[in-house]
Short mmCIF file of C-alpha atoms in Angstrom, two decimals:
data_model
loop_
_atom_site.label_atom_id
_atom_site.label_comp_id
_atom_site.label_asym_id
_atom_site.label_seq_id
_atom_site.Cartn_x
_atom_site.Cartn_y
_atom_site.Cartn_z
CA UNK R 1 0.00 0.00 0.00
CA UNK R 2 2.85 2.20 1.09
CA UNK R 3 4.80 1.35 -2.32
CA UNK R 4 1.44 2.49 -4.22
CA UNK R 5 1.01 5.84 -2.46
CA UNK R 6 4.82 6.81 -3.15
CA UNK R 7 4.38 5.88 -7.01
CA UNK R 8 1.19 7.89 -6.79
CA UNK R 9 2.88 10.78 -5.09
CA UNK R 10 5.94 10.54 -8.08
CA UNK R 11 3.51 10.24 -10.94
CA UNK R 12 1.90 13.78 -9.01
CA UNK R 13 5.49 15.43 -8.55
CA UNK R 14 6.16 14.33 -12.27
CA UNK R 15 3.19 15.82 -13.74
CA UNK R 16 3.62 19.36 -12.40
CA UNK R 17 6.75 19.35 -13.91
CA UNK R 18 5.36 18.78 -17.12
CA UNK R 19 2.65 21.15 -16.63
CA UNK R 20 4.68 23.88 -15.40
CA UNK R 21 7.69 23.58 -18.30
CA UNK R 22 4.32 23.53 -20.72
CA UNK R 23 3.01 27.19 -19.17
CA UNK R 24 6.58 28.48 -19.51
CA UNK R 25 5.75 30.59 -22.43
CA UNK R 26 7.86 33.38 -24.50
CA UNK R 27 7.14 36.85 -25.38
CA UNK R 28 5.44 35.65 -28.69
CA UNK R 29 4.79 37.58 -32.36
CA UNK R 30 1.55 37.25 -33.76
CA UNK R 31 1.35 37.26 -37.55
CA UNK R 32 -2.08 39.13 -38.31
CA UNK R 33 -4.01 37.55 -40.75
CA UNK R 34 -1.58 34.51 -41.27
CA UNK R 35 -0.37 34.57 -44.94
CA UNK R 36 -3.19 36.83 -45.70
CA UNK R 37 -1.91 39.43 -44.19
CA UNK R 38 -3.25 42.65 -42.94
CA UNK R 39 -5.94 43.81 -46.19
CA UNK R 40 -9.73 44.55 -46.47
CA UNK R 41 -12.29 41.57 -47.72
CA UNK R 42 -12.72 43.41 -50.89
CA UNK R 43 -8.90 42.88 -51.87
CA UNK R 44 -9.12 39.53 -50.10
CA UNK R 45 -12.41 38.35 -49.70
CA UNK R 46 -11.54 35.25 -46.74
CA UNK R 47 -10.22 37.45 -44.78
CA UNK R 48 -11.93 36.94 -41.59
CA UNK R 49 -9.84 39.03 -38.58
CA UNK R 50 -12.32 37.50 -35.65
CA UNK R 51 -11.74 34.27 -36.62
CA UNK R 52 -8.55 34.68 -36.64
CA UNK R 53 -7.80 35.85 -33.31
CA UNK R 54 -9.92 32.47 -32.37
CA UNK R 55 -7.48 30.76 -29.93
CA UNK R 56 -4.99 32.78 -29.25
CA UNK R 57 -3.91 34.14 -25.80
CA UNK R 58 -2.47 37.66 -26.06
CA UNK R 59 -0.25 39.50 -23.38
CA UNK R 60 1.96 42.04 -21.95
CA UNK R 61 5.24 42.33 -24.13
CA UNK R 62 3.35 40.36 -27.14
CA UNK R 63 4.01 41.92 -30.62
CA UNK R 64 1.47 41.55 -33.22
CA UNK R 65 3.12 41.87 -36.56
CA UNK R 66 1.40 43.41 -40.23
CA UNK R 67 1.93 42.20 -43.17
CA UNK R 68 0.26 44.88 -45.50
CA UNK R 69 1.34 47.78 -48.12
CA UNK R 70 1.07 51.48 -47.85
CA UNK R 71 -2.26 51.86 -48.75
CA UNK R 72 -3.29 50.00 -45.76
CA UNK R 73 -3.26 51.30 -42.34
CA UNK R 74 -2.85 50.15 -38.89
CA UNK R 75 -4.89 51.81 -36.26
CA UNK R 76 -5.03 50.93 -32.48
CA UNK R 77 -7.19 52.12 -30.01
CA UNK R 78 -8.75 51.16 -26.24
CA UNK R 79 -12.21 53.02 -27.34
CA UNK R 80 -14.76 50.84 -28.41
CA UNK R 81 -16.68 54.11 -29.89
CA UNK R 82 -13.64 54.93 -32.22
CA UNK R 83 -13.26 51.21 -32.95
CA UNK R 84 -17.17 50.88 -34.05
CA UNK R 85 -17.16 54.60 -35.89
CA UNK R 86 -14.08 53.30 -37.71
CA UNK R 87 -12.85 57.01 -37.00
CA UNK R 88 -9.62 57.82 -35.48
CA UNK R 89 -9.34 61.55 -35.83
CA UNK R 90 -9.48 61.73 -31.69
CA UNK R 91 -6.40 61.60 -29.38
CA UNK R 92 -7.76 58.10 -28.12
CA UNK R 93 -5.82 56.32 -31.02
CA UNK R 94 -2.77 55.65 -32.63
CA UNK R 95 -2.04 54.99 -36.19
CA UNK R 96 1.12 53.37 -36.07
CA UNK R 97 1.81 53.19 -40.07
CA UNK R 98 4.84 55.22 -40.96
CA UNK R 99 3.82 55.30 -44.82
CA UNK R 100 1.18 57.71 -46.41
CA UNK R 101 -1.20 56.14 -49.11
CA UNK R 102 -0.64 56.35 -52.58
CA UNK R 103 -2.75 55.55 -56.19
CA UNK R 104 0.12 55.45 -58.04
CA UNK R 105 3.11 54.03 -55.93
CA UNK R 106 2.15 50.82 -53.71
CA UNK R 107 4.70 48.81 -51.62
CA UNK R 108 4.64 46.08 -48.86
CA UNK R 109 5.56 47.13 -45.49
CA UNK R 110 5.68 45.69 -42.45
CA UNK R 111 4.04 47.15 -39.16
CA UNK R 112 5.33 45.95 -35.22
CA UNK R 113 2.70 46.58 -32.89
CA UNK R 114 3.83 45.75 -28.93
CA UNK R 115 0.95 45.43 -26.69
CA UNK R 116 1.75 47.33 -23.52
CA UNK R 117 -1.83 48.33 -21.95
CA UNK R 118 -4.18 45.30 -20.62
CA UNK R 119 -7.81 44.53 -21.63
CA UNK R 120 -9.54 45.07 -24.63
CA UNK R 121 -7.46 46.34 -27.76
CA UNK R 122 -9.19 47.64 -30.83
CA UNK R 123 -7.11 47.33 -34.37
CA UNK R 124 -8.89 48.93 -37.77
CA UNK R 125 -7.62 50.12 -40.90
CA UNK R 126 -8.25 54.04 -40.90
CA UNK R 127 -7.33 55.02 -44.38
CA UNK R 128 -9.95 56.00 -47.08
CA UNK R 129 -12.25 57.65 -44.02
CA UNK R 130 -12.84 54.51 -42.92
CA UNK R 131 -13.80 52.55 -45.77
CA UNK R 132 -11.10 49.80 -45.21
CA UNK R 133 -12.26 49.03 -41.60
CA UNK R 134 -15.88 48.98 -42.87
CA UNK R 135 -14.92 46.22 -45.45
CA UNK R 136 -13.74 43.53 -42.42
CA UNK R 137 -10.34 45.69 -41.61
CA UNK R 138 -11.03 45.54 -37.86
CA UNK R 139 -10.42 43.31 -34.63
CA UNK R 140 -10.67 42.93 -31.20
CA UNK R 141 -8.12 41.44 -29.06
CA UNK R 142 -8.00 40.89 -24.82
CA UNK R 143 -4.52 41.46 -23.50
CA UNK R 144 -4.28 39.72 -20.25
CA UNK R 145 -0.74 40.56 -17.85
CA UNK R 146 1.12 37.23 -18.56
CA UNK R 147 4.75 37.69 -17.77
CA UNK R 148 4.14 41.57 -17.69
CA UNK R 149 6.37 43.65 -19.54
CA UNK R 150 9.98 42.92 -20.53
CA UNK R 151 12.09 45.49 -19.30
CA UNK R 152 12.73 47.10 -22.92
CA UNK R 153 9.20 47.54 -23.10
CA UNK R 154 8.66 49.25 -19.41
CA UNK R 155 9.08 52.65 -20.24
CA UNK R 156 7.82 52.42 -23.79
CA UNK R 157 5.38 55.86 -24.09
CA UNK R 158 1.73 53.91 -24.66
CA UNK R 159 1.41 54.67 -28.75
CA UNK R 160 3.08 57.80 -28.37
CA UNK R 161 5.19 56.67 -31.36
CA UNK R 162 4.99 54.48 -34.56
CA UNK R 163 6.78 51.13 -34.42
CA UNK R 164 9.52 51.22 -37.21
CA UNK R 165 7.65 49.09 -40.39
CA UNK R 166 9.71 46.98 -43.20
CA UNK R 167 9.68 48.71 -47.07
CA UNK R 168 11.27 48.92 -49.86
CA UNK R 169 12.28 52.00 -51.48
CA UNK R 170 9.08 52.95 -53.65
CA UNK R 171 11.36 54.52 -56.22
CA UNK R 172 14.70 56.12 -56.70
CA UNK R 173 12.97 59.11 -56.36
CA UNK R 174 10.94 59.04 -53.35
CA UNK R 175 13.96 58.14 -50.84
CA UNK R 176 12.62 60.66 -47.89
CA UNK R 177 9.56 58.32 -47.38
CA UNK R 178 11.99 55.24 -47.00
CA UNK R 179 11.86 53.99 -43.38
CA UNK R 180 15.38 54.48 -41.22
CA UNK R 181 14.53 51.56 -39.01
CA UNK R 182 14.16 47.79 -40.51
CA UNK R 183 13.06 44.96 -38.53
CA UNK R 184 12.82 41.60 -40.11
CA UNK R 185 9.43 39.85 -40.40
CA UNK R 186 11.40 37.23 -37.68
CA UNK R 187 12.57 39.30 -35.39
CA UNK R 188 12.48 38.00 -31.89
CA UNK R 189 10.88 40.41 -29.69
CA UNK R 190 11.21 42.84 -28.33
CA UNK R 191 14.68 43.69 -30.19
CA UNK R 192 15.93 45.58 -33.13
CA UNK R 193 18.12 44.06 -35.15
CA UNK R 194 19.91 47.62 -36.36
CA UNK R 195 20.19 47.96 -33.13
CA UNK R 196 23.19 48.64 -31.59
CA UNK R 197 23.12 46.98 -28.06
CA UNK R 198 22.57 49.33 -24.83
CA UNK R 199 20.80 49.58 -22.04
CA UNK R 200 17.76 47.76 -23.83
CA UNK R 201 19.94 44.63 -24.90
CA UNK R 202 21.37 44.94 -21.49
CA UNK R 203 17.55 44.92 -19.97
CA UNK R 204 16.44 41.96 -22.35
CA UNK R 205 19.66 40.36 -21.12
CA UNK R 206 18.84 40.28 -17.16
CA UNK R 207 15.36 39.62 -17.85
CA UNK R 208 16.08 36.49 -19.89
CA UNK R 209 18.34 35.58 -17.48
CA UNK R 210 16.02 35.90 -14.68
CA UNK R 211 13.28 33.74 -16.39
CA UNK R 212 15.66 31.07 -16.97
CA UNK R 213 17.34 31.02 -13.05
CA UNK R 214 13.66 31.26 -11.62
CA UNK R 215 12.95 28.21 -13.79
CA UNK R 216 16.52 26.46 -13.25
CA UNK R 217 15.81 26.73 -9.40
CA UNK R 218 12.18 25.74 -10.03
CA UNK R 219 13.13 22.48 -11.65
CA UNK R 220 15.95 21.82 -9.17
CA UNK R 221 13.37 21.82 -6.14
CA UNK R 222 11.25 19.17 -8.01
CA UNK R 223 13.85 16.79 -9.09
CA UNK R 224 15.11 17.14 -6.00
CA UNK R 225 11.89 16.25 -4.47
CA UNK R 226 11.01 13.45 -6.87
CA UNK R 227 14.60 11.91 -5.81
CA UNK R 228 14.39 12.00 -1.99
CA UNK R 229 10.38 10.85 -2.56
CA UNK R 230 11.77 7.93 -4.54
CA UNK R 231 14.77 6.58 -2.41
CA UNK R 232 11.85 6.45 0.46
CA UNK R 233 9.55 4.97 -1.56
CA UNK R 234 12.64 1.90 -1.74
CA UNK R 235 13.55 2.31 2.01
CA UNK R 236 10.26 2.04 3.72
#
């Protein structure tokens, strides 16, 4: 009886080691849209934006990353008016597209959007007056706290400023609306990768570091548990 109760107290110890190196999750980037990318349903009619966000857990320190092209926007907002009225012209929004919209010149570019505010996040297309985010350019997203912030991320200004986006030069003649910044469509968050080092790397640095001791010592304490648990289970 005593043998079964120790194998039934290993199997437990085992099993919340599993379960806890399964919760251990990464700051992760979000893809909107998948391959479709970040478009209305009259450019790509199966887009479906709600569907997509079906299943996904969004946090603090989470990136969700556009695919689109300059004549697409990418507007976020916490006000559920301004998200329904597909109108951002208030100060409760940010449009964090760097490019202006063009009929004669358009170019993919790529969009980084950190989400650094819990609850309910609104996302619409705002170009056109609208027209784009009434044609299925729109979602709704819950950000819960997760891990919280990375440390990069802490002081971040809440959508003061536009994330840096991904383009090509338009033309040889339009240079100035080139972006300075690039970031790879696989960057890891939350870094840059024309970025120098610094303070941030530094930051990213101690907090990776931190995750990983906090789980080193974490699955120390239960080996070292299942161990003692199992020469006991042999002595008595």
């Amino acid at each position: 009886m005593k043998h079964s109760s120790c194998k039934l107290s290993l199997l437990l110890l085992l099993l919340l080691l599993l379960c806890f190196e399964g919760s251990v999750d990464a700051y992760k980037n979000y893809t909107v849209g998948d391959s479709l990318g970040w478009s209305d349903n009259l450019a790509e009619p199966d887009i479906d934006y709600q569907k997509w966000v079906v299943g996904k857990s969004f946090s603090l320190g989470d990136f969700l990353i556009f695919n689109t092209d300059n004549n697409h926007s990418v507007v976020q907002t916490y006000n559920f008016s301004t998200y329904k009225t597909c109108d951002y012209s208030g100060d409760d929004s940010t449009d964090w597209s760097t490019t202006d919209p063009s009929a004669t010149t358009v170019y993919p570019t790529t969009v980084a959007v950190p989400l650094l505010k819990e609850g309910e996040t609104y996302f619409f297309s705002g170009d056109y007056d609208g027209w784009q985010c009434r044609h299925g350019q729109h979602f709704k997203i819950n950000v819960t706290y997760g891990q919280g912030l990375p440390p990069s991320l802490k002081n971040a200004p809440d959508g003061s400023s536009p994330a840096p986006d991904q383009s090509p030069d338009p033309s040889p003649g339009d240079q100035e609306s080139a972006p300075d910044t690039v970031i790879p469509s696989n960057f890891n968050n939350p870094k840059n990768s024309t970025d120098g080092g610094g303070d941030d790397d530094q930051d990213s640095k101690q907090s990776s570091s931190g995750s990983i001791s906090t789980s080193e010592n974490f699955f120390s304490s239960v080996t070292s548990g299942v161990l003692i648990l199992f020469g006991l289970c042999h002595i008595f």
